[in-house]
Coordinates of C-alpha atoms in Angstrom, one line a residue:
M1 CA -14.0 38.8 -15.9
T2 CA -10.9 40.8 -16.7
S3 CA -7.9 39.3 -18.4
E4 CA -5.7 39.7 -15.3
H5 CA -8.0 37.3 -13.4
V6 CA -8.1 34.6 -16.0
Y7 CA -5.0 32.6 -14.9
R8 CA -5.5 33.1 -11.2
P9 CA -6.4 29.9 -9.4
R10 CA -9.9 29.6 -8.0
I11 CA -11.6 28.7 -4.8
L12 CA -15.0 27.3 -5.4
V13 CA -17.7 27.4 -2.7
C14 CA -20.9 25.4 -3.0
L15 CA -23.3 25.9 -0.2
A16 CA -27.1 26.2 -0.3
P17 CA -27.9 28.2 2.9
P18 CA -27.5 31.9 2.0
H19 CA -26.2 32.9 5.4
S20 CA -23.6 30.2 5.6
R21 CA -22.4 30.8 2.0
S22 CA -22.2 34.6 2.6
R23 CA -20.1 34.1 5.8
L24 CA -17.7 31.7 4.1
V25 CA -17.3 33.8 0.9
D26 CA -16.8 37.0 2.9
E27 CA -14.1 35.5 5.0
L28 CA -12.3 34.0 2.0
T29 CA -12.5 37.2 0.1
R30 CA -11.0 39.3 2.8
R31 CA -8.0 37.0 3.2
Y32 CA -7.4 35.5 -0.3
S33 CA -8.9 37.6 -3.0
A34 CA -5.6 39.2 -4.0
D35 CA -4.3 35.8 -5.2
Y36 CA -7.4 33.7 -5.8
D37 CA -10.7 34.2 -7.5
I38 CA -13.5 33.3 -5.1
V39 CA -16.5 31.7 -7.0
A40 CA -19.7 30.7 -5.2
S41 CA -22.7 28.6 -6.1
D42 CA -25.8 27.7 -4.2
T43 CA -26.4 24.4 -6.1
A44 CA -24.4 21.4 -7.3
A45 CA -25.5 22.1 -10.9
G46 CA -24.0 25.6 -10.6
A47 CA -20.8 24.2 -9.2
F48 CA -20.6 21.7 -12.1
D49 CA -20.9 24.6 -14.6
A50 CA -18.2 26.6 -12.8
L51 CA -15.8 23.6 -12.8
R52 CA -16.4 22.9 -16.5
E53 CA -15.9 26.6 -17.4
A54 CA -12.6 26.7 -15.4
S55 CA -11.4 23.5 -17.1
S56 CA -12.3 24.8 -20.6
A57 CA -10.4 28.1 -19.8
A58 CA -7.4 26.2 -18.4
V59 CA -7.9 28.0 -15.1
P60 CA -6.8 25.9 -12.1
V61 CA -9.2 25.2 -9.3
A62 CA -7.1 24.9 -6.1
L63 CA -9.8 24.4 -3.5
V64 CA -13.5 23.3 -3.3
L65 CA -15.5 23.8 -0.2
S66 CA -19.0 22.3 -0.1
D67 CA -21.5 20.7 2.2
D68 CA -23.1 18.7 -0.6
L69 CA -22.2 15.0 -1.1
S70 CA -25.1 14.2 -3.3
E71 CA -24.3 12.1 -6.4
D72 CA -25.3 13.2 -9.9
S73 CA -25.8 10.3 -12.3
T74 CA -23.4 12.1 -14.8
H75 CA -20.8 13.8 -12.7
G76 CA -21.0 12.2 -9.3
S77 CA -20.7 14.7 -6.4
V78 CA -19.2 18.1 -6.7
F79 CA -16.1 16.8 -5.0
R80 CA -15.7 13.9 -7.4
F81 CA -16.2 16.0 -10.5
A82 CA -13.6 18.5 -9.2
R83 CA -11.1 15.8 -8.7
H84 CA -11.8 14.4 -12.2
L85 CA -11.1 17.7 -13.8
F86 CA -8.4 18.9 -11.5
P87 CA -6.4 16.0 -10.0
D88 CA -4.5 18.3 -7.6
V89 CA -7.5 20.1 -6.2
R90 CA -8.0 20.0 -2.4
R91 CA -11.6 19.5 -1.1
G92 CA -13.1 20.4 2.3
L93 CA -16.5 19.3 3.6
V94 CA -18.0 22.3 5.3
I95 CA -19.8 21.8 8.6
E96 CA -21.2 24.1 11.3
W97 CA -19.2 24.6 14.5
G98 CA -20.2 22.0 17.1
S99 CA -22.2 19.9 14.7
W100 CA -19.6 17.1 14.9
A101 CA -21.5 16.0 18.0
L102 CA -24.6 15.2 15.9
P103 CA -24.6 11.6 14.7
R104 CA -25.7 12.6 11.2
T105 CA -22.9 15.0 10.8
A106 CA -20.3 12.6 12.1
E107 CA -21.6 9.9 9.8
T108 CA -21.4 12.4 6.8
V109 CA -17.8 13.4 7.7
L110 CA -16.6 9.9 8.1
S111 CA -18.2 8.8 4.9
A112 CA -16.6 11.7 2.9
L113 CA -13.2 10.9 4.3
A114 CA -13.4 7.1 3.9
S115 CA -14.7 7.4 0.3
T116 CA -11.9 9.9 -0.6
Q117 CA -14.4 12.6 -1.6
A118 CA -12.8 15.1 0.7
E119 CA -9.4 15.5 2.3
C120 CA -10.8 17.0 5.5
Y121 CA -13.7 18.9 7.1
V122 CA -13.7 22.6 7.4
V123 CA -15.7 24.4 10.2
L124 CA -17.6 27.5 9.1
P125 CA -16.0 30.8 10.3
R126 CA -17.7 32.1 13.5
R127 CA -16.0 35.5 13.6
S128 CA -13.8 37.7 11.4
P129 CA -10.9 37.0 11.3
D130 CA -11.3 33.3 12.3
E131 CA -7.8 32.0 12.4
Y132 CA -8.9 28.5 13.2
F133 CA -10.7 28.5 9.9
H134 CA -7.8 30.1 8.1
R135 CA -5.4 27.5 9.4
A136 CA -7.4 24.8 7.7
I137 CA -7.6 26.8 4.5
T138 CA -4.0 27.7 4.3
E139 CA -2.9 24.1 5.0
L140 CA -5.1 23.0 2.0
L141 CA -3.7 25.7 -0.2
Y142 CA -0.1 25.0 0.9
A143 CA -0.7 21.3 -0.1
V144 CA -1.7 22.5 -3.6
E145 CA 1.3 24.9 -3.8
R146 CA 3.7 22.1 -2.9
T147 CA 2.7 20.3 -6.1
G148 CA 4.3 23.2 -8.0
E149 CA 1.3 23.7 -10.3
G150 CA 1.1 27.3 -11.3
S151 CA 4.1 28.3 -9.3
T152 CA 7.1 30.0 -10.7
P153 CA 9.7 27.2 -11.0
D154 CA 13.0 27.4 -9.2
A155 CA 14.5 25.1 -11.8
T156 CA 13.8 24.2 -15.4
I157 CA 15.0 20.8 -16.6
V158 CA 15.7 20.3 -20.3
G159 CA 15.7 16.8 -21.5
P160 CA 13.6 13.9 -22.8
L161 CA 11.2 12.3 -20.4
S162 CA 12.4 9.0 -21.7
Q163 CA 15.8 9.6 -20.2
P164 CA 16.2 8.0 -16.7
R165 CA 18.4 10.8 -15.4
V166 CA 15.6 13.3 -16.1
H167 CA 13.4 11.2 -13.9
E168 CA 16.0 11.0 -11.2
I169 CA 16.5 14.8 -11.1
T170 CA 12.8 15.5 -11.0
R171 CA 12.4 13.0 -8.2
Y172 CA 15.3 14.5 -6.2
L173 CA 14.0 18.1 -6.6
S174 CA 10.5 17.0 -5.7
R175 CA 11.7 15.4 -2.5
A176 CA 13.7 18.5 -1.7
G177 CA 10.6 20.7 -2.1
I178 CA 12.1 22.6 -5.1
H179 CA 9.6 23.7 -7.7
H180 CA 10.6 22.7 -11.2
R181 CA 9.3 21.9 -14.6
V182 CA 10.5 19.7 -17.5
I183 CA 10.7 20.9 -21.1
G184 CA 11.9 19.1 -24.2
P185 CA 15.3 19.8 -25.8
D186 CA 13.6 20.3 -29.2
S187 CA 11.4 23.1 -27.9
A188 CA 12.4 26.7 -28.6
E189 CA 12.9 27.5 -24.9
G190 CA 14.8 24.3 -24.4
G191 CA 17.1 24.9 -27.3
E192 CA 17.8 28.4 -26.0
I193 CA 18.8 27.1 -22.5
I194 CA 21.0 24.5 -24.0
R195 CA 22.8 27.1 -26.2
S196 CA 23.3 29.3 -23.1
Q197 CA 25.8 26.8 -21.5
P198 CA 29.2 28.4 -21.1
T199 CA 30.9 25.4 -22.7
Q200 CA 28.2 25.0 -25.5
R201 CA 28.1 21.3 -24.6
A202 CA 24.9 19.5 -25.5
A203 CA 25.1 17.2 -22.4
L204 CA 21.5 16.4 -21.3
P205 CA 19.7 16.9 -19.1
V206 CA 20.4 20.6 -18.6
V207 CA 19.1 22.4 -15.5
E208 CA 18.5 26.1 -15.5
V209 CA 18.3 27.6 -12.1
A210 CA 16.0 30.6 -11.4
G211 CA 18.0 33.7 -11.0
G212 CA 20.8 32.6 -13.3
G213 CA 23.1 29.6 -13.9
V214 CA 22.9 26.5 -16.1
L215 CA 24.1 23.1 -15.1
A216 CA 25.0 20.4 -17.6
D217 CA 24.0 16.9 -16.5
P218 CA 24.4 17.9 -12.8
S219 CA 24.9 15.4 -10.0
N220 CA 22.6 15.4 -7.0
A221 CA 25.4 17.0 -5.0
E222 CA 25.7 19.8 -7.5
L223 CA 22.0 20.4 -7.3
A224 CA 22.1 20.4 -3.5
D225 CA 24.9 23.0 -3.5
V226 CA 23.2 25.4 -5.9
F227 CA 20.0 25.3 -3.9
G228 CA 21.7 26.0 -0.6
L229 CA 21.8 22.5 0.9
T230 CA 25.1 21.8 2.7
T231 CA 27.1 18.8 1.4
A232 CA 30.3 19.4 3.4
V233 CA 31.2 17.2 6.3
P234 CA 33.2 18.4 9.4
T235 CA 36.5 16.5 9.2
E236 CA 38.2 18.2 12.1
E237 CA 35.6 18.4 14.8
V238 CA 34.6 15.2 16.7
Q239 CA 30.8 14.6 16.8
D240 CA 29.0 13.4 19.8
V241 CA 26.6 11.4 17.5
A242 CA 26.6 10.8 13.8
I243 CA 23.2 9.8 12.4
V244 CA 23.4 7.9 9.1
G245 CA 20.1 8.4 7.2
A246 CA 17.6 11.2 7.3
G247 CA 14.3 9.3 7.2
P248 CA 11.7 9.7 10.0
G249 CA 13.9 7.8 12.5
G250 CA 17.0 9.7 11.7
L251 CA 15.3 13.1 11.8
A252 CA 13.6 12.3 15.1
A253 CA 17.0 11.3 16.6
A254 CA 18.5 14.6 15.2
V255 CA 15.8 16.7 16.8
Y256 CA 16.2 15.1 20.2
A257 CA 20.0 14.8 20.1
A258 CA 20.5 18.4 19.0
S259 CA 17.9 19.8 21.4
E260 CA 19.6 18.1 24.3
G261 CA 23.0 19.6 23.5
L262 CA 24.8 16.8 21.6
R263 CA 27.0 17.8 18.7
T264 CA 24.9 16.1 16.0
L265 CA 25.7 15.4 12.3
V266 CA 23.2 13.8 9.9
L267 CA 24.5 12.2 6.7
E268 CA 22.0 11.5 4.0
R269 CA 22.9 9.9 0.7
E270 CA 19.8 10.7 -1.2
S271 CA 16.9 12.9 -0.1
I272 CA 15.6 14.0 3.3
G273 CA 12.7 11.8 4.4
G274 CA 13.8 8.4 3.1
Q275 CA 11.0 6.2 1.8
A276 CA 8.4 8.1 3.8
G277 CA 9.4 11.3 1.9
S278 CA 7.8 9.8 -1.3
S279 CA 4.4 9.1 0.4
S280 CA 1.7 11.3 -1.1
L281 CA -0.5 11.3 2.0
I282 CA 0.0 9.8 5.5
R283 CA -3.5 9.8 7.1
N284 CA -2.7 8.0 10.3
Y285 CA 0.2 10.1 11.7
L286 CA -0.6 11.6 15.1
G287 CA -1.5 15.3 15.0
F288 CA -2.5 15.6 11.3
A289 CA -6.2 15.0 11.1
S290 CA -6.3 15.8 7.4
G291 CA -3.2 13.8 6.7
V292 CA 0.3 15.0 5.7
S293 CA 2.5 14.2 2.8
G294 CA 5.8 12.4 3.5
A295 CA 7.7 15.3 2.0
D296 CA 6.0 17.9 4.1
L297 CA 6.5 15.9 7.3
S298 CA 10.1 15.4 6.5
D299 CA 10.7 19.0 5.7
R300 CA 9.2 20.1 9.0
A301 CA 11.4 17.7 10.9
Y302 CA 14.5 18.8 9.0
Q303 CA 13.8 22.5 9.8
Q304 CA 13.2 21.6 13.4
A305 CA 16.4 19.7 13.8
W306 CA 18.4 22.4 11.9
A307 CA 17.0 25.0 14.2
F308 CA 18.3 23.1 17.3
G309 CA 21.8 23.1 15.8
A310 CA 22.0 19.7 14.0
R311 CA 24.3 19.8 11.0
F312 CA 23.3 18.1 7.7
A313 CA 25.5 16.7 5.0
H314 CA 23.2 16.2 2.0
T315 CA 24.0 13.7 -0.8
R316 CA 26.8 12.2 1.2
N317 CA 27.0 8.4 1.3
V318 CA 28.7 6.5 4.2
E319 CA 30.9 3.8 2.6
G320 CA 32.6 2.3 5.6
M321 CA 33.4 2.6 9.3
S322 CA 36.0 1.6 11.8
V323 CA 36.4 1.7 15.6
D324 CA 38.8 4.4 16.7
G325 CA 39.7 4.2 20.3
D326 CA 36.6 5.2 22.3
G327 CA 34.9 6.3 19.1
F328 CA 34.4 5.6 15.4
R329 CA 35.5 6.8 12.0
L330 CA 33.1 7.0 9.1
T331 CA 34.4 6.9 5.6
V332 CA 32.2 9.2 3.4
N333 CA 32.2 9.3 -0.4
G334 CA 34.7 11.8 -1.7
N335 CA 37.5 10.5 0.6
D336 CA 36.3 12.3 3.7
E337 CA 36.3 11.0 7.2
V338 CA 34.0 11.8 10.1
R339 CA 35.0 11.1 13.7
T340 CA 32.2 10.5 16.1
R341 CA 31.7 9.2 19.6
S342 CA 28.6 7.3 18.7
I343 CA 26.5 6.3 15.7
I344 CA 22.8 5.9 15.0
V345 CA 22.1 3.9 11.9
A346 CA 18.8 5.0 10.4
T347 CA 19.5 4.1 6.8
G348 CA 16.1 2.4 6.2
V349 CA 15.6 0.0 3.3
S350 CA 15.4 0.2 -0.5
Y351 CA 13.2 -1.9 -2.8
R352 CA 15.1 -4.8 -4.3
R353 CA 15.2 -4.9 -8.1
L354 CA 12.9 -7.4 -9.7
R355 CA 14.9 -9.8 -11.9
V356 CA 12.0 -10.3 -14.4
P357 CA 12.5 -10.6 -18.1
G358 CA 11.5 -7.5 -20.1
L359 CA 11.5 -5.0 -17.2
D360 CA 15.1 -3.9 -16.7
R361 CA 15.3 -1.7 -19.8
Y362 CA 12.4 0.4 -18.6
V363 CA 13.7 1.2 -15.1
G364 CA 13.5 5.0 -14.6
T365 CA 11.1 5.5 -17.5
S366 CA 8.2 3.0 -17.1
V367 CA 9.3 0.9 -14.2
F368 CA 9.8 2.7 -10.8
Y369 CA 10.8 1.6 -7.4
G370 CA 8.4 3.5 -5.1
A371 CA 6.1 6.3 -6.3
T372 CA 6.2 10.1 -6.0
A373 CA 4.1 12.9 -7.4
V374 CA 6.6 13.1 -10.2
E375 CA 5.8 9.7 -11.6
A376 CA 2.1 9.9 -10.7
K377 CA 1.4 13.0 -12.8
A378 CA 3.0 11.5 -15.9
Q379 CA 0.4 8.7 -15.9
A380 CA -2.6 10.8 -16.9
G381 CA -5.0 8.6 -18.9
R382 CA -2.9 5.4 -18.6
S383 CA -3.3 2.0 -17.0
V384 CA -0.7 1.4 -14.3
L385 CA 0.1 -1.4 -11.8
V386 CA 1.4 -1.2 -8.2
I387 CA 3.2 -4.2 -6.8
G388 CA 3.0 -4.6 -3.0
G389 CA 0.6 -5.1 -0.1
G390 CA 1.9 -2.7 2.5
N391 CA 0.9 0.9 3.4
S392 CA 3.4 2.4 1.0
A393 CA 1.8 0.4 -1.8
G394 CA -1.7 1.5 -0.8
Q395 CA -0.7 5.2 -0.6
A396 CA 1.0 5.0 -4.0
A397 CA -2.1 3.4 -5.6
L398 CA -4.4 6.0 -4.1
H399 CA -2.2 8.9 -5.4
L400 CA -1.9 7.3 -8.8
A401 CA -5.7 6.9 -9.0
R402 CA -5.9 10.7 -9.2
Y403 CA -4.3 10.8 -12.6
A404 CA -4.3 7.3 -14.2
A405 CA -7.2 5.9 -16.2
S406 CA -7.0 2.7 -14.1
V407 CA -4.9 1.4 -11.2
S408 CA -4.4 -2.2 -10.1
L409 CA -2.7 -3.3 -7.0
V410 CA -0.9 -6.7 -7.3
V411 CA -0.6 -8.6 -4.0
R412 CA 1.2 -11.9 -3.4
G413 CA -1.0 -12.9 -0.5
P414 CA -4.7 -13.8 -0.4
N415 CA -5.8 -10.4 1.0
L416 CA -4.6 -7.1 2.3
A417 CA -5.9 -7.3 5.9
A418 CA -2.6 -8.6 7.4
S419 CA -0.3 -6.0 5.9
M420 CA -2.3 -2.8 5.2
S421 CA -4.1 -0.3 7.5
N422 CA -7.9 -0.7 7.3
Y423 CA -8.5 3.0 6.4
L424 CA -6.3 2.5 3.3
I425 CA -8.1 -0.6 2.2
E426 CA -11.5 1.2 2.4
Q427 CA -10.1 4.2 0.4
L428 CA -8.6 1.9 -2.3
N429 CA -12.1 0.3 -2.7
A430 CA -13.7 3.7 -2.8
A431 CA -11.2 5.0 -5.4
G432 CA -11.9 2.0 -7.7
V433 CA -8.4 0.5 -7.4
A434 CA -8.5 -3.2 -8.6
I435 CA -7.0 -5.6 -6.1
L436 CA -5.3 -8.6 -7.7
T437 CA -4.4 -11.1 -5.0
E438 CA -2.1 -14.1 -5.1
R439 CA -0.2 -12.9 -8.1
K440 CA 3.4 -12.1 -9.0
V441 CA 5.1 -10.4 -11.9
V442 CA 6.9 -12.8 -14.3
G443 CA 7.4 -10.7 -17.4
G444 CA 7.1 -7.4 -19.2
V445 CA 6.1 -6.5 -22.7
G446 CA 7.0 -3.3 -24.5
S447 CA 8.7 -1.4 -27.2
D448 CA 11.3 1.4 -27.6
D449 CA 8.6 3.8 -26.5
G450 CA 8.0 2.2 -23.2
L451 CA 6.3 -0.6 -21.2
E452 CA 3.0 -1.8 -22.7
A453 CA 1.9 -4.8 -20.5
V454 CA 2.9 -7.0 -17.6
V455 CA 2.6 -10.7 -17.3
L456 CA 1.1 -11.9 -14.0
R457 CA 1.2 -15.5 -12.7
H458 CA -1.4 -16.8 -10.2
R459 CA 0.6 -18.2 -7.3
V460 CA -2.0 -21.0 -6.7
A461 CA -3.5 -21.8 -10.1
G462 CA -0.3 -21.2 -12.0
D463 CA -1.9 -19.6 -15.0
D464 CA -0.5 -16.4 -16.7
T465 CA -2.4 -13.3 -17.5
T466 CA -1.1 -10.4 -19.6
V467 CA -2.4 -7.1 -18.2
P468 CA -2.0 -3.8 -20.0
A469 CA 0.3 -1.4 -18.1
S470 CA 2.0 1.8 -19.2
A471 CA 3.9 1.9 -15.9
L472 CA 4.8 -0.4 -13.1
F473 CA 5.4 0.8 -9.5
I474 CA 7.3 -1.7 -7.3
T475 CA 7.1 -1.4 -3.4
I476 CA 8.2 -4.9 -2.3
G477 CA 11.4 -6.7 -1.6
A478 CA 13.0 -4.3 0.9
A479 CA 16.8 -4.6 1.5
P480 CA 18.6 -2.7 4.3
H481 CA 21.5 -0.4 3.8
T482 CA 24.1 -2.1 6.1
D483 CA 26.9 -3.3 3.8
W484 CA 29.1 -0.4 5.1
I485 CA 28.9 -1.5 8.7
A486 CA 31.7 -3.2 10.6
E487 CA 31.6 -7.0 10.8
E488 CA 31.4 -6.9 14.6
V489 CA 27.8 -5.7 14.3
L490 CA 25.4 -8.7 14.4
R491 CA 23.0 -8.9 11.6
D492 CA 20.5 -11.4 10.2
P493 CA 21.0 -13.1 6.9
W494 CA 19.3 -10.2 5.1
G495 CA 21.4 -7.5 6.7
Y496 CA 19.0 -6.2 9.4
I497 CA 20.7 -5.2 12.6
F498 CA 19.9 -7.0 15.9
T499 CA 19.5 -4.6 18.8
G500 CA 19.0 -4.8 22.6
N501 CA 17.9 -8.1 24.1
D502 CA 17.1 -9.6 20.7
M503 CA 20.8 -9.3 19.9
V504 CA 21.8 -11.2 23.1
V505 CA 19.2 -13.9 22.4
E506 CA 20.6 -14.4 18.9
G507 CA 24.3 -14.1 19.6
G508 CA 24.8 -14.8 23.3
R509 CA 28.0 -13.8 25.0
R510 CA 29.8 -13.9 21.6
A511 CA 27.7 -10.9 20.5
W512 CA 27.7 -9.1 23.9
S513 CA 30.5 -9.5 26.4
R514 CA 30.0 -6.4 28.6
D515 CA 28.9 -6.7 32.1
R516 CA 26.0 -4.3 31.6
P517 CA 23.0 -5.3 29.5
P518 CA 22.8 -3.6 26.1
A519 CA 20.8 -0.4 26.0
P520 CA 17.6 -0.2 24.1
L521 CA 18.3 -0.1 20.4
E522 CA 22.0 -0.7 20.9
S523 CA 23.8 -3.1 18.5
S524 CA 26.4 -5.8 19.4
L525 CA 29.0 -3.0 18.9
P526 CA 28.6 -0.7 22.0
G527 CA 28.0 2.9 20.9
L528 CA 26.4 1.9 17.6
F529 CA 22.6 2.0 17.6
A530 CA 19.9 1.2 15.0
V531 CA 16.4 2.6 14.6
G532 CA 13.6 2.3 12.0
D533 CA 13.3 -0.2 9.2
V534 CA 17.0 -1.1 9.2
R535 CA 16.6 -2.7 12.6
R536 CA 15.7 -6.4 13.0
G537 CA 12.1 -6.7 14.2
S538 CA 11.1 -3.1 13.7
V539 CA 7.4 -2.2 13.0
K540 CA 7.3 -0.8 9.5
R541 CA 5.4 2.4 10.3
V542 CA 6.5 6.1 10.2
A543 CA 5.3 6.7 13.7
S544 CA 7.3 3.7 15.0
A545 CA 10.5 5.0 13.4
V546 CA 9.9 8.4 14.9
G547 CA 9.4 6.8 18.3
E548 CA 12.6 4.8 18.1
G549 CA 14.5 7.9 16.9
S550 CA 13.4 9.8 19.9
V551 CA 14.0 7.0 22.4
V552 CA 17.5 6.1 21.2
V553 CA 18.9 9.4 22.3
S554 CA 18.6 8.5 26.0
S555 CA 20.7 5.4 25.2
V556 CA 23.3 7.5 23.4
H557 CA 23.5 9.8 26.5
A558 CA 24.1 6.8 28.7
F559 CA 26.8 5.4 26.4
L560 CA 28.6 8.8 26.2
A561 CA 28.5 9.1 30.0
E562 CA 29.9 5.6 30.4
S563 CA 32.7 6.4 27.9
R564 CA 33.6 9.6 29.8
A565 CA 33.8 7.7 33.1
R566 CA 36.2 5.1 31.8

């Protein structure tokens, strides 16, 4: 093999039938050989050797395609061994076209997916070019490319990984789909970047942007600006609808509102996608048989809304609101005001801080609220705990299991059946994630270097257990972002917004005095609507938030028509 090929990622094919293997390799070679090395084997033993050789040579394996699920006593299956050596590899189970109708094939596919051996099944090409085949392949390769491994970074962050702000920047850039890397300030390259600052300040972290420019301890708004994400808000033009929050519900509302001709502004204080944006893989979202990452789904929705004419103000936090005649005024950080005829609140929720002795000092370095690929990759070879029993906790635990030596899921209840999708429970069991039920965190133990263990208390027996943990991921205690909303908006004691008939039942005529009934998803303040997790009684699922975001636009139209008629 020539030196120019050494660092190219590989696509490994493991198929026994010569004709099938030849068809697959020929089609891959014609389309991908300029950027990938295509390696083929007719046996699992040969595939094991190829994987070991790639690992020893530090050559990434991006994709494994095989029809062999047989388990070796030493390595497991080809798919399992590939994931062990290359945590970011994507794996496709190869089947013949039409064979999904055979019970044996269907059983094999379902087993491979449920046991997390493969991300999807791939149908052998039937012609050349076979674009149906290539769509599956390019989606798998794109998923690898989004991890940033082997890609030329758009940003280089210089700073110690123990600094919370380094973590915050990497998290923000990851959610924004910006490839980046982190290097230490004591490294030769890091020192050179620090010295290149115009002011010669040693403020860390420092971010070097590809193509030129160095930012010293930049804010998220500065990062957004430098990467072409708009942060300005229109202060002169009145909006038809202002959408506060760009999670799944807010993005769906933006797509439908803008596509139907409404002047639409979306304000997002953090990253596009909300909590869903940090999900490593959503397997039960309609239309994505192989699953889709929250970041990818959010980016697609963002691009779709933007193409319809929706305007976005990134890293802009709404701090207050007031009623202004027939419309509203929103106060935005930076002393800006937005005038709008209607408002859709889609701010979602955030995880509440655990007030537990010994944990606060590690927030941002060993203790995280939520889990993204950034934190997951840093846990290689470590023991980690995930706190929570919902789908977000299950997705985080599965993603962490790719990298960590062991993952335990800590659940307050007696089981997961009431709070988590069945497919996730099956995959957690298959991935070897330990489920610790009826327990809560009561303490943390660590040193200046980081968290070392967590103290768990059994909620029934009352006994304490100290469990080794280098990192803790918390996905419980959600709190809505509604402290900026006018007092006229009826909320429950936790801050969730009542809407529609639920609002009338709760508040009666005091909450709703108009002659007409409230529109679906309308709050006690006419013209202000709520969708997604921030709404009282919502179903905590991505698809539910998207559905509410699309449905609410018809209520907005009705309100705007009513306002014009007055």
